[in-house]
XYZ file of C-alpha atoms in Angstrom:
663
model
C 65.441 123.734 13.884
C 65.617 127.493 13.362
C 67.982 129.306 15.645
C 65.923 132.461 15.838
C 65.739 133.876 19.330
C 63.197 136.012 21.113
C 64.222 139.026 19.087
C 62.343 137.502 16.171
C 59.129 138.189 18.060
C 59.940 140.899 20.588
C 58.363 143.125 21.606
C 55.356 142.377 19.483
C 55.644 139.312 21.173
C 52.289 127.748 28.920
C 45.126 115.546 33.300
C 42.954 112.659 35.596
C 32.150 101.446 43.629
C 30.169 103.804 44.547
C 29.806 102.741 48.177
C 27.256 104.984 49.805
C 28.104 106.184 53.254
C 31.740 105.130 52.899
C 34.167 107.723 54.200
C 37.800 107.070 54.929
C 39.168 108.466 58.198
C 41.459 111.409 57.881
C 43.618 111.795 60.923
C 45.165 114.968 59.639
C 42.502 116.337 57.324
C 39.817 118.606 58.647
C 36.506 116.734 58.550
C 34.820 120.028 59.253
C 36.299 121.469 56.069
C 34.819 118.716 53.919
C 31.466 118.935 55.712
C 31.314 122.700 55.356
C 32.203 122.503 51.711
C 29.254 120.200 51.131
C 26.668 122.506 52.704
C 24.514 124.351 50.163
C 25.642 127.917 49.905
C 28.605 127.259 52.175
C 31.295 129.879 52.021
C 34.561 130.521 53.751
C 34.853 133.285 56.285
C 36.042 135.790 53.742
C 33.935 135.330 50.625
C 35.125 136.650 47.275
C 33.369 139.899 46.395
C 32.641 141.036 42.843
C 35.391 143.615 42.901
C 37.819 141.047 44.292
C 36.894 138.651 41.503
C 38.043 141.289 39.037
C 41.232 141.843 40.970
C 41.913 138.097 41.112
C 41.276 137.819 37.380
C 43.854 140.514 36.744
C 46.285 138.812 39.119
C 45.952 135.590 37.135
C 46.600 137.555 33.974
C 49.773 138.947 35.505
C 50.681 135.383 36.461
C 50.373 134.336 32.860
C 52.601 137.114 31.600
C 55.226 136.562 34.295
C 55.558 132.964 33.078
C 55.065 133.690 29.368
C 57.530 136.554 29.280
C 59.993 134.472 31.272
C 59.743 131.767 28.647
C 60.111 134.199 25.747
C 63.105 135.956 27.252
C 65.026 132.987 28.630
C 63.898 129.798 26.874
C 62.339 130.533 23.484
C 62.554 128.864 20.976
C 63.334 125.800 23.128
C 60.375 123.781 24.342
C 60.067 124.763 27.975
C 61.341 127.147 30.610
C 63.520 126.311 33.591
C 62.096 129.047 35.816
C 64.612 128.875 38.671
C 67.759 129.060 36.590
C 66.107 131.173 33.859
C 67.164 128.808 31.100
C 65.404 126.691 28.500
C 65.211 123.023 27.598
C 63.884 120.842 24.784
C 61.531 118.372 26.407
C 59.184 117.132 23.671
C 60.473 117.685 20.167
C 62.310 120.967 19.963
C 59.659 123.103 18.299
C 58.799 125.925 20.696
C 56.320 123.770 22.611
C 55.362 126.358 25.235
C 54.655 129.010 22.615
C 52.386 126.726 20.581
C 50.637 125.473 23.708
C 50.003 129.090 24.776
C 48.558 130.466 21.532
C 44.867 130.180 22.353
C 45.450 131.529 25.881
C 46.834 134.703 24.304
C 43.693 134.867 22.187
C 41.457 134.227 25.202
C 43.094 137.148 26.995
C 42.437 139.335 23.963
C 46.142 139.969 23.375
C 45.898 140.407 19.622
C 49.378 141.872 19.184
C 51.211 138.950 20.749
C 48.818 136.408 19.282
C 49.424 137.784 15.796
C 53.194 137.824 16.235
C 53.261 134.316 17.716
C 51.115 132.839 14.942
C 53.303 134.498 12.328
C 56.519 133.190 13.894
C 55.194 129.633 14.262
C 53.951 129.624 10.681
C 57.322 130.741 9.337
C 59.748 128.867 11.585
C 58.336 125.642 13.001
C 59.062 122.517 10.987
C 58.488 118.854 11.766
C 60.903 117.318 9.240
C 63.384 116.655 12.010
C 64.823 113.462 13.486
C 63.131 113.346 16.863
C 61.505 110.702 19.019
C 58.307 112.109 20.458
C 55.348 111.033 22.545
C 52.374 110.564 20.227
C 49.953 111.424 23.024
C 51.705 114.571 24.233
C 52.459 115.768 20.719
C 48.823 115.331 19.803
C 47.254 117.144 22.748
C 49.835 119.898 23.050
C 51.177 120.609 19.581
C 48.481 119.396 17.188
C 45.724 120.720 19.439
C 47.495 124.027 19.897
C 47.984 124.512 16.163
C 44.380 123.669 15.328
C 42.932 125.909 18.022
C 45.053 128.872 16.974
C 44.242 128.253 13.302
C 40.503 128.295 13.966
C 40.810 131.529 15.906
C 43.203 133.288 13.547
C 41.247 132.439 10.399
C 37.795 133.611 11.562
C 36.630 137.219 11.664
C 33.882 136.286 14.129
C 36.444 135.639 16.886
C 37.758 139.187 16.777
C 41.276 137.764 16.419
C 41.419 137.297 12.659
C 44.906 137.891 11.247
C 44.756 139.655 7.907
C 47.914 138.076 6.505
C 47.104 134.601 7.788
C 46.898 131.985 5.042
C 46.265 128.679 6.876
C 49.931 128.194 7.763
C 49.105 126.507 11.090
C 46.636 124.166 9.417
C 49.313 123.088 6.946
C 51.702 122.478 9.846
C 49.051 120.462 11.687
C 48.415 118.270 8.648
C 52.153 117.710 8.164
C 52.564 116.746 11.831
C 49.595 114.361 11.823
C 50.863 112.725 8.633
C 54.174 112.031 10.358
C 52.350 110.486 13.338
C 50.218 108.127 11.229
C 52.793 105.257 11.264
C 52.187 105.008 15.008
C 48.783 103.463 14.237
C 50.210 100.779 11.939
C 50.029 97.930 14.474
C 48.231 94.538 14.420
C 45.666 95.852 16.896
C 45.393 99.316 15.281
C 46.196 100.764 18.707
C 48.597 103.677 18.608
C 52.096 102.966 19.877
C 53.568 105.296 22.444
C 56.365 106.640 20.271
C 57.170 106.829 16.607
C 58.466 103.735 14.746
C 62.093 102.684 15.119
C 62.255 104.005 18.670
C 59.132 102.706 20.327
C 57.677 100.485 23.031
C 55.097 97.710 22.675
C 53.133 99.155 25.575
C 50.804 102.117 25.535
C 48.616 103.612 28.211
C 44.848 103.615 27.821
C 44.836 107.395 27.816
C 47.699 107.476 25.318
C 45.897 105.254 22.824
C 42.392 106.540 23.487
C 42.771 110.321 23.640
C 43.581 111.241 20.065
C 40.290 111.476 18.211
C 39.300 115.048 18.954
C 42.347 116.696 17.453
C 42.730 114.199 14.604
C 38.992 114.371 13.970
C 38.980 118.156 13.742
C 41.876 117.922 11.307
C 39.910 115.490 9.151
C 36.981 117.894 9.021
C 39.201 120.846 8.145
C 41.201 119.029 5.453
C 38.417 116.778 4.155
C 40.743 113.804 4.676
C 39.051 111.089 6.754
C 42.212 109.090 7.453
C 43.109 110.989 10.638
C 39.725 110.554 12.249
C 39.470 106.926 11.100
C 42.759 105.701 12.597
C 42.161 107.368 15.946
C 38.613 106.044 16.194
C 39.941 102.560 15.448
C 42.430 102.988 18.283
C 39.867 103.992 20.897
C 37.455 101.295 19.657
C 40.242 98.729 19.957
C 40.806 99.606 23.587
C 37.105 99.501 24.444
C 36.672 96.197 22.599
C 39.230 94.702 25.023
C 37.465 95.865 28.166
C 36.744 93.312 30.891
C 33.376 91.715 31.541
C 32.889 94.399 34.193
C 33.188 97.093 31.507
C 36.489 98.242 32.997
C 39.720 98.988 31.172
C 43.233 98.623 32.515
C 46.044 101.132 32.570
C 48.463 99.701 29.985
C 48.059 97.445 26.969
C 50.388 95.726 24.486
C 49.635 97.229 21.091
C 50.946 94.165 19.239
C 49.148 91.400 21.176
C 46.185 93.313 22.594
C 46.902 91.924 26.075
C 46.628 94.103 29.132
C 50.000 94.495 30.824
C 48.662 96.509 33.770
C 45.142 95.599 34.843
C 44.550 98.320 37.401
C 41.386 100.232 36.522
C 40.863 103.747 37.794
C 39.940 107.271 36.785
C 43.408 108.726 37.198
C 46.906 108.022 35.994
C 47.230 106.383 32.563
C 43.450 106.190 32.014
C 41.952 109.574 32.896
C 41.318 111.309 29.579
C 39.995 108.084 28.013
C 36.760 108.768 29.911
C 36.364 112.056 28.087
C 35.768 110.037 24.930
C 33.730 107.070 26.161
C 32.135 108.433 29.326
C 28.657 107.305 28.342
C 29.797 103.729 27.819
C 32.168 103.534 30.794
C 30.566 105.749 33.452
C 28.222 103.238 35.083
C 31.000 100.710 35.686
C 33.348 103.410 36.959
C 30.803 104.592 39.509
C 29.947 101.027 40.565
C 33.465 99.663 41.053
C 35.721 102.678 41.566
C 33.595 105.077 43.594
C 33.897 105.052 47.410
C 31.932 108.225 47.989
C 33.505 110.750 47.895
C 36.769 109.107 46.813
C 37.840 106.866 43.948
C 40.166 103.872 44.120
C 41.918 101.600 41.651
C 40.641 98.038 41.221
C 41.516 94.934 39.243
C 39.692 95.283 35.946
C 38.575 91.619 35.948
C 37.555 91.043 39.580
C 36.739 94.547 40.793
C 38.892 93.949 43.898
C 40.584 97.069 45.261
C 44.244 97.345 44.349
C 45.154 100.865 45.410
C 43.211 103.018 47.893
C 44.864 106.054 46.411
C 43.930 109.553 45.362
C 46.209 110.754 42.609
C 46.158 114.296 41.368
C 45.080 113.367 37.841
C 41.746 112.166 39.275
C 40.849 115.770 39.997
C 39.503 116.293 36.456
C 36.622 113.892 37.250
C 34.225 116.275 39.058
C 34.416 118.624 36.087
C 33.616 115.798 33.701
C 30.687 114.779 35.910
C 29.369 118.329 35.744
C 29.487 118.225 31.968
C 27.663 114.884 32.078
C 24.955 116.343 34.323
C 25.816 114.359 37.480
C 26.591 117.321 39.710
C 25.858 116.109 43.268
C 28.635 113.477 43.477
C 30.921 115.942 41.715
C 30.383 118.445 44.538
C 31.259 115.876 47.212
C 34.317 114.568 45.404
C 35.606 118.032 44.626
C 35.317 118.951 48.323
C 37.312 115.860 49.280
C 40.000 116.543 46.704
C 40.256 120.173 47.745
C 40.685 119.113 51.388
C 43.967 117.503 50.312
C 45.033 120.769 48.715
C 44.134 122.651 51.909
C 46.207 120.225 53.976
C 49.392 120.693 51.978
C 48.885 123.843 49.940
C 49.032 121.690 46.807
C 47.821 118.247 45.734
C 50.558 115.590 45.737
C 50.761 113.200 42.822
C 49.607 110.448 45.201
C 47.749 110.504 48.539
C 47.149 107.209 50.362
C 43.538 107.056 51.532
C 44.173 104.193 53.978
C 46.958 105.993 55.845
C 45.988 109.626 55.110
C 49.545 110.386 54.099
C 51.409 111.358 50.977
C 52.319 108.291 48.946
C 56.031 107.575 48.884
C 57.588 108.608 45.589
C 54.566 110.750 44.688
C 55.225 113.860 46.726
C 55.388 116.413 43.925
C 52.931 118.898 42.441
C 53.916 119.682 38.825
C 51.541 122.663 38.445
C 48.671 120.427 37.347
C 45.391 122.048 36.200
C 42.834 119.323 36.968
C 41.483 120.589 40.308
C 41.214 124.106 38.917
C 39.442 122.789 35.828
C 36.799 121.069 37.989
C 36.431 124.198 40.117
C 35.665 126.244 37.017
C 33.026 123.801 35.731
C 31.357 123.532 39.149
C 31.115 127.296 39.457
C 29.830 127.562 35.904
C 27.096 124.994 36.647
C 26.082 126.049 40.168
C 27.134 129.699 40.508
C 28.041 128.795 44.092
C 30.528 131.375 45.356
C 32.402 128.801 47.439
C 34.228 127.848 44.251
C 35.581 131.364 43.976
C 37.010 130.901 47.474
C 38.594 127.677 46.261
C 40.078 129.498 43.291
C 41.435 132.245 45.517
C 43.129 129.680 47.785
C 44.669 127.909 44.805
C 45.920 131.194 43.396
C 47.472 132.110 46.741
C 49.261 128.756 46.904
C 50.699 129.246 43.444
C 51.767 132.801 44.126
C 53.454 132.158 47.463
C 54.716 128.619 46.885
C 55.395 128.173 43.184
C 56.380 131.604 41.893
C 60.046 131.848 41.089
C 62.340 134.340 39.319
C 61.377 133.666 35.706
C 58.079 131.796 35.960
C 56.390 129.193 38.168
C 58.173 126.120 39.508
C 57.118 122.560 40.063
C 56.828 121.702 43.742
C 59.038 118.675 44.368
C 57.607 117.985 47.848
C 54.187 119.260 48.934
C 55.159 119.015 52.612
C 58.332 121.088 52.394
C 57.273 123.168 49.362
C 60.717 122.726 47.867
C 60.763 124.075 44.327
C 61.944 122.221 41.229
C 63.440 123.981 38.205
C 60.777 123.048 35.686
C 57.602 124.544 34.211
C 55.563 122.371 31.861
C 53.826 124.003 28.924
C 50.408 122.995 30.259
C 50.775 125.548 33.037
C 50.050 128.268 30.497
C 47.738 126.174 28.312
C 45.504 124.913 31.135
C 46.309 125.863 34.732
C 46.328 129.610 34.218
C 43.579 129.446 31.591
C 41.009 127.719 33.837
C 41.882 129.951 36.774
C 41.421 133.080 34.657
C 38.146 131.779 33.213
C 36.845 131.130 36.745
C 37.344 134.691 37.933
C 36.359 136.272 34.626
C 33.084 134.355 34.728
C 32.462 135.787 38.200
C 33.420 139.315 37.214
C 31.080 139.411 34.238
C 32.577 137.395 31.426
C 34.179 139.193 28.545
C 35.857 136.475 26.496
C 35.243 134.379 23.417
C 34.316 131.275 25.438
C 31.473 132.836 27.411
C 30.120 135.387 24.928
C 31.906 134.765 21.686
C 30.372 133.582 18.438
C 30.520 129.826 19.113
C 30.251 127.199 21.761
C 33.717 125.927 22.505
C 34.913 122.409 23.182
C 37.816 122.142 25.616
C 40.322 119.496 24.610
C 42.251 117.386 27.115
C 44.965 120.047 27.019
C 42.399 122.812 27.471
C 42.617 123.996 23.872
C 39.592 125.817 22.500
C 37.883 124.192 19.532
C 34.740 125.940 18.251
C 31.664 123.898 17.330
C 31.352 125.436 13.867
C 29.547 124.030 10.828
C 32.958 123.333 9.323
C 33.724 120.880 12.122
C 30.357 119.544 13.233
C 28.244 117.312 11.038
C 25.273 119.447 10.204
C 23.042 116.565 9.186
C 23.584 114.922 12.562
C 23.933 117.788 14.979
C 22.291 121.135 15.512
C 22.968 123.183 18.613
C 19.731 124.275 20.239
C 20.804 127.743 21.344
C 22.649 129.669 18.674
C 21.900 126.759 16.376
C 23.741 125.869 13.208
C 21.072 125.285 10.610
C 21.746 124.547 6.981
C 18.172 124.063 5.832
C 18.869 120.575 4.476
C 17.383 117.207 5.299
C 14.232 118.856 6.542
C 16.115 121.019 9.031
C 14.548 124.394 8.553
C 15.393 127.251 10.813
C 13.667 129.911 12.789
C 14.675 133.178 14.362
C 13.877 132.644 18.019
C 15.635 134.530 20.768
C 17.109 131.498 22.463
C 20.601 132.694 21.726
C 19.980 135.868 23.671
C 18.680 133.844 26.613
C 21.821 131.782 26.457
C 24.031 134.799 26.533
C 22.205 136.279 29.500
C 22.493 132.987 31.350
C 26.242 133.256 31.105
C 26.372 136.344 33.315
C 26.750 136.186 37.088
C 24.209 138.448 38.840
C 26.643 140.563 40.848
C 25.238 143.766 42.285
C 28.044 146.238 41.852
C 28.926 147.850 38.581
C 31.472 146.280 36.339
C 34.636 148.084 35.354
C 35.240 147.761 31.633
C 38.489 146.037 30.797
C 41.084 147.671 28.603
C 41.367 144.316 26.886
C 37.612 144.079 26.298
C 36.640 141.888 23.376
C 33.078 143.125 23.220
C 34.038 146.094 21.040
C 35.943 144.094 18.465
C 33.835 140.953 18.131
C 32.329 141.046 14.684
C 28.573 140.968 14.395
C 28.977 138.836 11.303
C 28.424 135.182 12.118
C 29.391 132.139 10.133
C 26.113 130.439 10.925
C 22.428 131.139 11.341
C 21.341 131.621 14.939
C 17.998 130.313 16.069
C 15.895 127.201 16.541
C 16.085 124.186 14.265
C 12.551 122.797 13.906
C 12.022 119.149 13.147
C 14.714 117.954 15.521
C 14.261 115.617 18.461
C 14.779 116.881 21.997
C 18.147 115.121 22.041
C 19.281 116.755 18.828
C 18.299 120.154 20.137
C 20.481 119.558 23.180
C 23.349 118.458 20.984
C 23.329 114.880 22.256
C 24.289 111.912 20.131
C 22.766 108.578 21.016
C 24.288 105.167 20.553
C 22.901 102.830 17.939
C 21.128 100.551 20.392
C 19.151 103.489 21.771
C 17.819 104.680 18.447
C 14.581 102.689 18.706
C 13.695 104.046 22.133
C 14.509 107.562 20.997
C 12.203 107.269 18.018
C 9.422 105.980 20.243
C 9.806 108.883 22.624
C 10.581 111.586 20.100
C 6.969 112.699 19.827
C 6.757 113.755 23.446
C 10.343 114.969 23.532
C 9.870 117.360 20.677
C 6.991 119.040 22.479
C 9.010 120.005 25.551
C 8.690 123.626 26.522
C 11.717 125.547 25.346
C 11.847 127.451 28.611
C 12.594 124.207 30.449
C 15.545 123.635 28.191
C 16.810 127.157 28.721
C 16.787 126.654 32.501
C 18.861 123.488 32.400
C 22.127 124.151 34.176
C 24.332 121.984 32.026
C 24.004 120.204 28.720
C 25.868 117.114 27.613
C 26.984 115.661 24.345
C 27.748 111.974 24.449
C 30.991 110.083 24.262
C 33.562 112.765 23.658
C 32.417 116.251 22.855
C 30.490 117.604 25.814
C 29.284 121.161 25.733
C 27.981 123.564 28.340
C 24.858 125.247 27.031
C 22.927 126.964 29.784
C 24.504 127.482 33.200
C 22.250 128.285 36.122
C 21.128 131.795 35.512
C 20.709 132.918 39.089
C 22.078 132.257 42.530
C 18.573 132.062 43.865
C 17.775 129.008 41.780
C 18.054 125.664 43.515
C 21.443 124.193 42.460
C 19.933 120.790 41.857
C 17.395 122.042 39.356
C 18.225 120.702 35.965
C 20.537 117.990 37.316
C 18.408 114.987 38.150
C 15.711 116.034 35.718
C 17.656 115.045 32.634
C 16.265 112.728 30.041
C 17.349 109.168 30.908
C 19.119 108.906 27.580
C 21.725 111.533 28.436
C 25.289 110.469 29.287
C 24.718 110.244 33.028
C 21.633 108.051 33.012
C 19.342 107.696 35.996
C 20.327 104.074 36.439
C 24.035 104.871 36.414
C 24.113 107.419 39.206
C 22.753 107.890 42.674
C 21.957 104.257 43.529
C 23.603 102.218 46.230
C 25.570 99.030 45.748
C 24.184 96.106 47.681
C 26.672 94.742 50.170
C 29.101 97.586 49.646
C 31.747 97.964 52.294
C 31.172 101.007 54.480
C 34.173 100.773 56.819
C 37.798 101.630 56.110
C 39.051 98.393 57.635
C 37.069 96.532 54.966
C 38.930 98.466 52.312
C 42.268 97.537 53.838
C 41.248 93.860 54.039
C 40.015 93.996 50.476
C 43.264 95.564 49.357
C 45.328 92.920 51.119
C 43.244 90.131 49.601
C 43.830 91.171 46.027
C 45.260 88.381 43.876
C 46.422 88.863 40.331
C 43.914 87.437 37.875
C 44.895 84.966 35.181
C 46.014 86.652 31.975
C 43.262 87.147 29.409
C 44.081 84.881 26.505
C 43.379 85.647 22.915
C 40.189 83.635 22.981
C 38.828 85.666 25.879
C 39.741 88.881 24.150
C 37.927 87.731 21.044
C 34.864 86.815 23.069
C 34.856 90.277 24.638
C 35.820 92.024 21.484
C 32.441 92.968 20.098
C 32.511 96.318 18.402
C 31.797 99.088 20.891
C 29.112 101.641 20.428
C 30.438 104.324 18.197
C 30.775 107.611 19.973
C 30.243 110.653 17.795
C 33.128 112.701 19.048
C 32.457 115.813 17.026
C 28.732 115.829 16.575
């Protein structure tokens, strides 16, 4: 590992049964808070004004630099910062983790000088030919994802962040890293092991084995080597093939035998990001067995019996995912419930017991997680409801007054005492600050590559920005409706409609006061040259125009309905508040353009073939328990189910529907 210190870059140089009417009692939580948060147009006493949104955006930017500069001065090139003692530590592999995880945030902020210097240093100094035991999952989402995102930004003039001297150094590093991780997939089940060979465990989490395809898939497209995408797809397929008869997956699985070692199914810890890849296949079962409106519990994957009536902080990504899937109403209710926990403590604990309304023993900490902020951003983007700016302001205040410490931002070891812990994970800069900044920038009149840059961007599990470019997407299978990528092949001609302009206008919040131009404005440096042809792609089905991939079994129904679908008025599509792309890659296309529009417009009107189908959301479950005492009884009556033997696994192991993660 190079011993270069910060001087090498200074000064030119941070996760996750429906039972209608069911509401757990909260002795200490404010029921009025949850109720108020659910009222259309509800706002807190002191609503965020346009000028305050700009001030809050700048405050978040200062937050980023306080933590980033603290890392560069006191921890670099070690992995992470110890913000209380102003020291560094190697926590993942010893290759400047926080810097790599922060690269695309620097680009998002328009900090070309530091982005350039950071990319140059990483390209020259980071090497993976070292003897380290690493987490395959964390290395993938943080390091591989960070390298790929920065490469795609640094190598493209259209982003406004092109580095003249850049020669694909980060892409070469990404390929080298992925090649070294490939042995992790060499198991009898083809499921990825948790660590590299020689120092490994037989057990992997569902999220750990099923949240690898996006980064590996992008790498395959960029290098024209299909092996990376193939092995990760086999891993996620292997997990789904071993689902229970209820279409639920457990939390941990033995990668050598294929047997589930922990059969608790939920949307949070150890499973969360798996849903980002197979939401379409798994959503209906999750809502039927896990959803106690507005909360979610953990159940036995075979029986559906409640195991844990627990909210854990990683569940907080779920409302954002529901927004992207088009199921906004339950997302609003769940987000309000989750935020009520934050309001109670100032932070969300790792675990909150819904039966007792208390913090779960041993899960009292808040490690600067981004999930609630992520969902807040997506809900504001979809609804333009200003209450989410109030939420963001409260979260920012909690971080500033509870987590800020001398050299960065500290973990909170106990949400009741707000005692600080000397640790700052890299995802604080890669996700937490990023989503918070995006929220306020969107309100202030967005000036960033996500909202008005040259491409639509996919957010990875780690919040890394991956552009939906022709180089990555499969042009013969996918054509974005607004700002479409059209290659003129396979009968896909192209037109020159103005849909892209409508899309850009829809991204702006209709504030009344004038906007103060930012010194870091990207609008002046974004190149007008585009690497694709913008416009409408004729000859595509309605689904293809929306960027939705359908599973194989739906193809017949799509073909039967394509005639009427293709004739839909384009203006209806433009007004849709959110668009979805099945299985893994889900893109926002057209947020609600005006506050005066009814928030529900464009939610329940979606084509039944979209991820959140009409039959999978909004219906009640017959005989569902509606009283908290029933939940307690159900929890107490849980009995461990007999282990699934190999024969059962084989009988359940039909090949799952292939999700097109990048199309």
